[in-house]
């Protein structure tokens, strides 16, 4: 009996467990999946929790409910991978041998990377919304906050779901409008990039919305420290931005287990072939989701497209056939823009987000890069699709793994 | 597109970054620096040379990486190339605008 080990039962690991269970013969392959948590968190929900749009129970479910029978789920913290000897060392001392390893341990926030971020004001006037607890604490803070200077801040790139902090600023604008205190709140969006988003085309569309909502933008801000005493953030050039409430996205890093295994770059992301998803260091180690270093967005949709391609490649690897260098970096994301609207962006390694319709060329019904109510419904429907289709590895009708060019307006 | 600088013609993109590093020389570096209101000192050149070496090795650059390079710390990097140091320095060094990811 041979063994495939999947590290991490989050979005990407769960998808792989479902795919491989369907594809591999149970007489030849044992499939094990490991996670340190009992619960699966729907992370896109962390954006809505602070604004009382979702409740905690909307976004947490037992991991076990999504792992098919026949796949072994182990709840245990992974200490390290020992690739040379093909085993994984668990924190409790157990060793698990593998023939093929899939790394899907995602990324975590690392506020300790920035001086003062976890100082006196942490959880008083400095919050994150990239963790369940952070998002919940922020909800409680916002419920009682009377207004002042709200600063929404991104520490450094890459971060998972790079549009989430912008969406946060948009949703904050409508939240305070609905509370009738928008005139008491000043919203500033602070980014290390030179514009609102990483891709120039989408930046133009988003900048327009920022202006319309009176959200002030500070670009090229590389934070040096959080000054707790004077409640401001300071960058390496000495620029100071004062806040009454700071909502920050701290540095995102891969899990420390990657560093302990000697498999990561300086942010613990695993060097991975961007087409085949094979790790650069070891042939029998594959990587997908947020854990890779590839230049694709760290998003659910990306994990979904990657999982389809990786399943194919694992079958090829087992059969001794050459791998398919197929992954094109395809991502699509709904961007919540507040007031019950959203826009949709679709892009890959080479194409920027474009205008047009999705998923059916010329028909839609979703319009790319245009704000609409239907797109917002799409974003909310995404939760249902996530729990009921994406995690189970169901192919989404009409949405192709590769980015389609028909129906889109390329410049 | 073409542009003339320091007595030669070079190709640059819309944002003014060189599209062909082979066309770069130190006179062009000095001229590009002057356009950014900078006079290059030996210390600037150490940093620019480091950036070019990394570029030639296909090694992607980030502020974090430069801070850990041992060549310059982030604070000094900002003093040498104020405001958006990595972008300014990359332009002067004749290498592409750093891909800041997605
Ligand atoms: C606020 C927010 C909003 C987002 N919005 C969107 C959106 O609208 N659309 C979208 O497509 N994406 C969105 N995302 C991104 C999306 O959630 C992630 O890209 C996706 O969940 C990544 O899946 P993954 O499997 O790679 O990592 P994860 O789902 O994070 O899974 C990693 C798993 O590994 C486990 N693990 C890690 N280390 C260890 C260890 N040492 N031992 C044992 N287990 C370990 C963890 O417990 C976890 O369960 C959002 C993310 C955030 C934070």
Coordinates of C-alpha atoms in Angstrom, one line a residue, chain A:
Chain A
X1 CA 0.0 0.0 0.0
X2 CA 1.3 3.4 -0.9
X3 CA 0.4 6.6 0.9
X4 CA -0.4 10.2 -0.1
X5 CA -0.3 12.6 2.7
X6 CA -2.1 16.0 2.5
X7 CA -0.9 18.6 4.9
X8 CA -3.6 21.0 5.8
X9 CA -7.4 20.4 5.6
X10 CA -8.3 24.0 4.7
X11 CA -9.7 25.0 1.3
X12 CA -7.1 23.5 -0.9
X13 CA -6.3 20.3 1.1
X14 CA -10.0 19.5 1.4
X15 CA -10.5 19.9 -2.4
X16 CA -7.5 17.5 -3.0
X17 CA -8.8 14.9 -0.6
X18 CA -12.1 14.9 -2.5
X19 CA -10.5 14.8 -5.9
X20 CA -8.0 12.1 -5.1
X21 CA -10.5 9.9 -3.3
X22 CA -12.5 9.8 -6.6
X23 CA -9.4 9.2 -8.8
X24 CA -7.2 6.7 -6.9
X25 CA -7.7 3.1 -6.3
X26 CA -8.3 2.4 -2.6
X27 CA -6.4 -0.9 -2.9
X28 CA -3.3 0.8 -4.0
X29 CA -3.4 4.2 -2.3
X30 CA -4.0 5.3 1.3
X31 CA -5.0 9.0 1.5
X32 CA -4.4 10.8 4.8
X33 CA -5.1 14.4 5.5
X34 CA -3.8 16.3 8.6
X35 CA -4.9 19.5 10.3
X36 CA -4.3 21.0 13.7
X37 CA -7.9 22.3 13.9
X38 CA -11.2 20.5 14.2
X39 CA -13.0 23.3 12.4
X40 CA -13.0 24.6 8.9
X41 CA -13.3 28.3 8.7
X42 CA -14.8 30.1 5.6
X43 CA -12.3 32.9 5.5
X44 CA -14.1 35.1 3.0
X45 CA -16.7 35.5 5.8
X46 CA -14.1 37.3 7.9
X47 CA -14.8 40.3 5.8
X48 CA -18.5 40.3 6.6
X49 CA -18.4 39.4 10.3
X50 CA -17.2 42.8 11.5
X51 CA -20.1 44.5 9.9
X52 CA -22.7 42.2 11.4
X53 CA -23.6 40.8 7.9
X54 CA -22.6 37.2 8.9
X55 CA -22.8 35.4 12.2
X56 CA -20.0 33.2 13.5
X57 CA -22.1 30.1 12.8
X58 CA -22.3 31.0 9.1
X59 CA -18.6 30.5 8.7
X60 CA -17.5 27.6 10.9
X61 CA -18.2 24.0 10.2
X62 CA -16.5 20.7 11.3
X63 CA -13.7 19.7 9.0
X64 CA -14.9 16.1 9.2
X65 CA -18.1 16.9 7.3
X66 CA -16.1 17.7 4.2
X67 CA -13.6 14.8 4.1
X68 CA -14.9 11.8 2.2
X69 CA -15.2 8.4 3.9
X70 CA -12.2 6.4 3.1
X71 CA -9.8 9.3 3.6
X72 CA -8.2 9.4 7.1
X73 CA -8.4 12.7 8.9
X74 CA -5.8 13.2 11.6
X75 CA -6.2 16.2 14.0
X76 CA -2.6 17.0 15.0
X77 CA -0.1 19.7 14.7
X78 CA 2.6 19.0 12.1
X79 CA 6.1 19.7 13.3
X80 CA 8.2 19.3 10.2
X81 CA 8.7 17.5 6.9
X82 CA 11.8 15.4 6.4
X83 CA 11.9 15.1 2.6
X84 CA 15.1 13.1 2.4
X85 CA 13.6 10.3 4.4
X86 CA 10.0 10.8 3.1
X87 CA 8.3 11.3 6.4
X88 CA 6.4 13.9 8.3
X89 CA 7.1 14.5 12.0
X90 CA 4.1 15.3 14.1
X91 CA 4.3 17.4 17.2
X92 CA 3.2 14.5 19.4
X93 CA 6.3 12.5 18.2
X94 CA 4.5 10.3 15.6
X95 CA 6.1 9.9 12.2
X96 CA 4.1 9.4 9.0
X97 CA 5.8 8.0 6.0
X98 CA 4.7 9.1 2.6
X99 CA 5.2 8.3 -1.1
X100 CA 3.6 11.5 -2.3
X101 CA 3.2 14.7 -0.2
X102 CA 0.8 17.6 -0.9
X103 CA 1.5 20.8 1.0
X104 CA -1.7 22.9 1.6
X105 CA -0.9 24.6 4.9
X106 CA -1.9 28.0 3.6
X107 CA -0.7 31.3 5.1
X108 CA -1.1 33.1 8.5
X109 CA -0.7 36.6 9.7
X110 CA 2.5 37.6 11.4
X111 CA 1.9 40.8 13.3
X112 CA 5.1 40.3 15.2
X113 CA 7.0 41.2 12.0
X114 CA 6.1 44.9 12.5
X115 CA 7.5 46.8 15.5
X116 CA 4.7 47.9 17.9
X117 CA 1.9 46.2 16.0
X118 CA 1.1 44.1 19.0
X119 CA 1.8 46.8 21.5
X120 CA -0.4 48.6 24.0
X121 CA -3.1 49.4 21.5
X122 CA -3.5 45.9 20.0
X123 CA -7.1 44.9 20.4
X124 CA -7.9 48.3 21.8
X125 CA -7.5 50.5 18.7
X126 CA -5.4 48.2 16.5
X127 CA -7.2 45.2 14.9
X128 CA -6.9 42.7 12.2
X129 CA -9.7 40.9 10.3
X130 CA -7.6 38.1 8.8
X131 CA -8.3 35.7 11.7
X132 CA -11.6 34.6 13.1
X133 CA -10.8 36.1 16.5
X134 CA -9.5 39.3 15.0
X135 CA -12.6 39.7 12.9
X136 CA -14.9 39.0 15.9
X137 CA -13.1 41.4 18.2
X138 CA -13.3 44.0 15.5
X139 CA -17.1 43.5 15.2
X140 CA -17.5 44.2 18.9
X141 CA -15.3 47.3 18.6
X142 CA -17.3 48.6 15.6
X143 CA -20.6 48.1 17.4
X144 CA -19.6 50.7 20.0
X145 CA -17.2 52.9 18.1
X146 CA -18.5 56.5 17.8
X147 CA -16.3 57.6 14.9
X148 CA -13.0 59.3 14.3
X149 CA -10.1 58.4 12.0
X150 CA -10.4 54.9 10.6
X151 CA -7.2 53.7 8.9
X152 CA -7.3 50.5 6.8
X153 CA -3.8 49.3 6.2
X154 CA -1.9 46.7 4.3
X155 CA 1.6 45.9 5.7
X156 CA 3.3 44.2 2.8
X157 CA 2.6 42.0 -0.2
X158 CA 1.8 39.3 -0.9
X159 CA -1.4 38.8 1.2
X160 CA -4.2 36.4 0.6
X161 CA -7.2 37.8 -1.1
X162 CA -5.5 41.1 -2.0
X163 CA -8.8 42.9 -2.6
X164 CA -10.2 42.1 0.9
X165 CA -8.7 45.3 2.6
X166 CA -10.2 47.5 -0.1
X167 CA -13.5 45.7 0.3
X168 CA -13.2 46.4 4.0
X169 CA -12.9 50.1 3.3
X170 CA -16.0 50.1 1.0
X171 CA -18.1 48.1 3.5
X172 CA -17.0 50.4 6.3
X173 CA -18.3 53.4 4.2
X174 CA -21.7 51.9 3.9
X175 CA -21.8 50.6 7.5
X176 CA -21.2 54.0 8.9
X177 CA -23.7 55.6 6.5
X178 CA -26.3 53.2 7.7
X179 CA -25.4 54.1 11.3
X180 CA -25.8 57.8 10.3
X181 CA -22.3 58.5 11.6
X182 CA -20.5 58.6 8.2
X183 CA -19.8 62.4 8.7
X184 CA -18.0 61.6 11.9
X185 CA -15.7 59.0 10.3
X186 CA -12.6 59.8 8.1
X187 CA -11.5 56.7 6.1
X188 CA -8.0 56.4 4.8
X189 CA -6.7 53.4 2.9
X190 CA -2.9 52.9 3.2
X191 CA -1.0 50.5 0.9
X192 CA 2.6 49.6 0.1
X193 CA 1.6 49.6 -3.6
X194 CA 1.6 52.6 -5.9
X195 CA -2.2 52.3 -6.4
X196 CA -5.3 50.9 -4.9
X197 CA -4.8 47.4 -6.4
X198 CA -2.0 45.3 -7.8
X199 CA -3.2 45.3 -11.4
X200 CA -3.3 48.8 -13.2
X201 CA -6.6 48.3 -15.0
X202 CA -8.5 47.2 -11.9
X203 CA -6.8 50.1 -10.0
X204 CA -8.4 52.6 -12.3
X205 CA -11.9 51.2 -11.8
X206 CA -11.4 50.9 -8.1
X207 CA -9.9 54.4 -7.7
X208 CA -13.1 55.8 -9.1
X209 CA -15.1 54.1 -6.4
X210 CA -12.7 55.2 -3.7
X211 CA -13.2 58.9 -4.8
X212 CA -16.9 58.5 -4.9
X213 CA -17.0 57.1 -1.4
X214 CA -14.6 59.8 -0.1
X215 CA -12.0 57.2 0.9
X216 CA -8.6 58.9 1.0
X217 CA -5.7 56.7 -0.3
X218 CA -2.0 56.8 0.8
X219 CA 0.2 54.8 -1.5
X220 CA 3.9 53.6 -1.4
X221 CA 3.7 53.3 2.4
X222 CA 6.3 50.8 3.7
X223 CA 5.5 50.6 7.4
X224 CA 8.3 50.8 9.9
X225 CA 6.4 50.7 13.1
X226 CA 3.1 51.4 15.0
X227 CA 3.5 54.2 17.4
X228 CA 1.2 53.2 20.2
X229 CA 1.7 56.3 22.3
X230 CA 0.8 58.8 19.6
X231 CA -1.6 56.4 17.8
X232 CA 0.0 56.6 14.4
X233 CA 1.7 54.4 11.8
X234 CA 5.1 55.5 10.6
X235 CA 6.9 54.5 7.4
X236 CA 10.6 54.1 6.7
X237 CA 10.6 57.5 5.0
X238 CA 9.2 59.1 8.2
X239 CA 5.7 59.6 6.9
X240 CA 3.2 59.6 9.8
X241 CA -0.5 58.6 9.5
X242 CA -2.6 59.1 12.7
X243 CA -5.5 56.9 13.5
X244 CA -8.2 56.4 16.1
X245 CA -9.0 52.9 14.8
X246 CA -6.4 51.0 12.8
X247 CA -7.5 47.9 10.9
X248 CA -4.4 46.4 9.5
X249 CA -3.5 43.4 7.4
X250 CA -0.2 42.2 9.0
X251 CA 2.6 40.5 7.0
X252 CA 1.3 37.1 5.6
X253 CA 3.7 34.1 6.0
X254 CA 3.6 30.4 5.4
X255 CA 3.4 28.2 8.5
X256 CA 6.6 27.9 10.6
X257 CA 6.6 24.2 9.8
X258 CA 7.8 25.1 6.3
X259 CA 10.8 27.0 7.8
X260 CA 11.6 24.1 10.2
X261 CA 11.6 21.8 7.2
X262 CA 13.9 24.1 5.3
X263 CA 11.5 24.2 2.4
X264 CA 10.5 27.9 2.2
X265 CA 11.6 31.3 1.0
X266 CA 12.0 34.2 3.4
X267 CA 8.2 34.4 4.0
X268 CA 7.9 30.6 4.4
X269 CA 6.3 30.1 1.0
X270 CA 7.3 27.0 -0.9
X271 CA 9.1 27.5 -4.2
X272 CA 6.8 25.8 -6.7
X273 CA 6.7 25.3 -10.4
X274 CA 4.0 27.7 -11.5
X275 CA 2.6 25.5 -14.3
X276 CA 2.8 21.9 -12.8
X277 CA 2.6 22.8 -9.0
X278 CA 5.5 20.4 -8.3
X279 CA 7.8 21.7 -5.6
X280 CA 11.1 22.9 -7.0
X281 CA 13.1 21.0 -4.4
X282 CA 11.5 17.5 -4.4
X283 CA 9.8 15.6 -7.2
X284 CA 7.3 13.8 -4.9
X285 CA 6.2 17.0 -3.1
X286 CA 3.4 19.1 -4.6
X287 CA 2.1 22.4 -3.3
X288 CA -1.2 24.3 -3.9
X289 CA -3.3 27.1 -2.4
X290 CA -1.8 29.9 -0.3
X291 CA 1.3 27.9 0.6
X292 CA 3.0 28.3 -2.8
X293 CA 5.3 31.1 -3.9
X294 CA 3.8 31.4 -7.3
X295 CA 2.7 34.7 -8.7
X296 CA -1.0 33.9 -8.6
X297 CA -3.5 35.4 -6.2
X298 CA -3.9 33.6 -2.9
X299 CA -7.7 32.9 -3.3
X300 CA -10.3 30.2 -3.2
X301 CA -10.9 30.4 -6.9
X302 CA -7.1 29.8 -7.5
X303 CA -7.1 26.8 -5.2
X304 CA -10.1 25.4 -7.1
X305 CA -8.4 25.7 -10.5
X306 CA -5.1 24.4 -9.1
X307 CA -6.8 21.4 -7.5
X308 CA -8.1 20.3 -10.9
X309 CA -4.7 20.5 -12.5
X310 CA -2.8 19.0 -9.6
X311 CA -5.1 16.0 -9.6
X312 CA -4.3 15.4 -13.2
X313 CA -0.6 15.8 -12.5
X314 CA -0.6 13.4 -9.5
X315 CA -2.2 10.7 -11.7
X316 CA 0.5 11.4 -14.3
X317 CA 3.2 11.3 -11.7
X318 CA 2.0 7.9 -10.4
X319 CA 1.9 6.6 -14.0
X320 CA 5.4 7.8 -14.6
X321 CA 4.2 10.2 -17.3
X322 CA 5.4 13.8 -17.8
X323 CA 3.5 16.4 -15.9
X324 CA 1.2 19.0 -17.5
X325 CA 2.5 22.5 -17.2
X326 CA -0.9 23.9 -17.4
X327 CA -1.8 26.2 -14.6
X328 CA -2.2 29.7 -16.0
X329 CA -2.7 31.7 -12.8
X330 CA -6.4 32.0 -13.4
X331 CA -8.3 33.9 -10.6
X332 CA -11.7 35.4 -10.4
X333 CA -12.9 37.3 -7.4
X334 CA -16.0 39.2 -6.5
X335 CA -15.1 42.6 -5.0
X336 CA -17.7 43.9 -2.5
X337 CA -18.1 47.6 -3.1
X338 CA -20.7 48.4 -0.4
X339 CA -24.4 49.4 -0.5
X340 CA -25.4 46.0 -1.7
X341 CA -23.2 46.0 -4.8
X342 CA -20.1 44.2 -6.0
X343 CA -17.9 43.9 -9.0
X344 CA -16.2 40.9 -10.5
X345 CA -12.7 40.6 -11.7
X346 CA -11.1 37.8 -13.8
X347 CA -7.4 37.5 -14.6
X348 CA -4.4 35.3 -14.9
X349 CA -0.5 35.4 -15.1
X350 CA -0.5 37.3 -18.3
X351 CA -3.9 39.0 -18.7
X352 CA -5.0 41.9 -16.5
X353 CA -8.6 42.1 -15.2
X354 CA -10.8 43.0 -18.1
X355 CA -14.2 44.2 -18.8
X356 CA -16.9 41.9 -20.3
X357 CA -19.3 39.3 -19.1
X358 CA -18.9 36.1 -17.0
X359 CA -19.1 33.2 -17.1
X360 CA -20.8 33.0 -20.6
X361 CA -19.1 35.2 -23.2
X362 CA -21.4 38.0 -24.3
X363 CA -24.2 36.9 -22.0
X364 CA -23.0 37.0 -18.5
X365 CA -25.0 37.4 -16.4
X366 CA -22.2 38.8 -14.3
X367 CA -20.4 41.9 -15.6
X368 CA -16.7 42.1 -15.2
X369 CA -15.3 45.2 -13.6
X370 CA -18.7 46.9 -13.3
X371 CA -20.5 47.4 -10.1
X372 CA -23.9 45.7 -9.9
X373 CA -26.4 44.2 -7.4
X374 CA -26.2 40.9 -9.2
X375 CA -22.5 40.6 -8.6
X376 CA -23.2 41.3 -4.9
X377 CA -25.7 38.4 -4.9
X378 CA -22.9 36.4 -6.5
X379 CA -20.5 37.2 -3.7
X380 CA -23.1 36.1 -1.1
X381 CA -24.0 33.0 -3.1
X382 CA -20.2 32.2 -3.1
X383 CA -20.6 31.0 0.5
X384 CA -23.1 28.4 -0.5
X385 CA -21.1 27.4 -3.5
X386 CA -18.0 27.1 -1.2
X387 CA -19.6 24.8 1.3
X388 CA -21.6 22.7 -1.2
X389 CA -19.5 22.5 -4.3
X390 CA -16.0 23.9 -4.2
X391 CA -14.8 22.0 -1.1
X392 CA -16.2 18.8 -2.6
X393 CA -14.2 19.4 -5.8
X394 CA -17.3 19.7 -7.9
X395 CA -16.5 21.2 -11.3
X396 CA -18.5 24.5 -11.5
X397 CA -20.6 24.6 -14.7
X398 CA -19.6 27.1 -17.3
X399 CA -16.4 28.2 -15.4
X400 CA -13.3 26.8 -17.1
X401 CA -10.1 26.1 -15.4
X402 CA -8.2 28.2 -17.9
X403 CA -9.2 31.8 -18.4
X404 CA -11.5 32.2 -21.4
X405 CA -10.8 35.1 -23.8
X406 CA -14.2 35.2 -25.6
X407 CA -16.6 37.8 -24.3
X408 CA -13.9 39.9 -22.7
X409 CA -12.6 43.2 -23.8
X410 CA -8.8 43.0 -23.9
X411 CA -7.1 46.3 -24.6

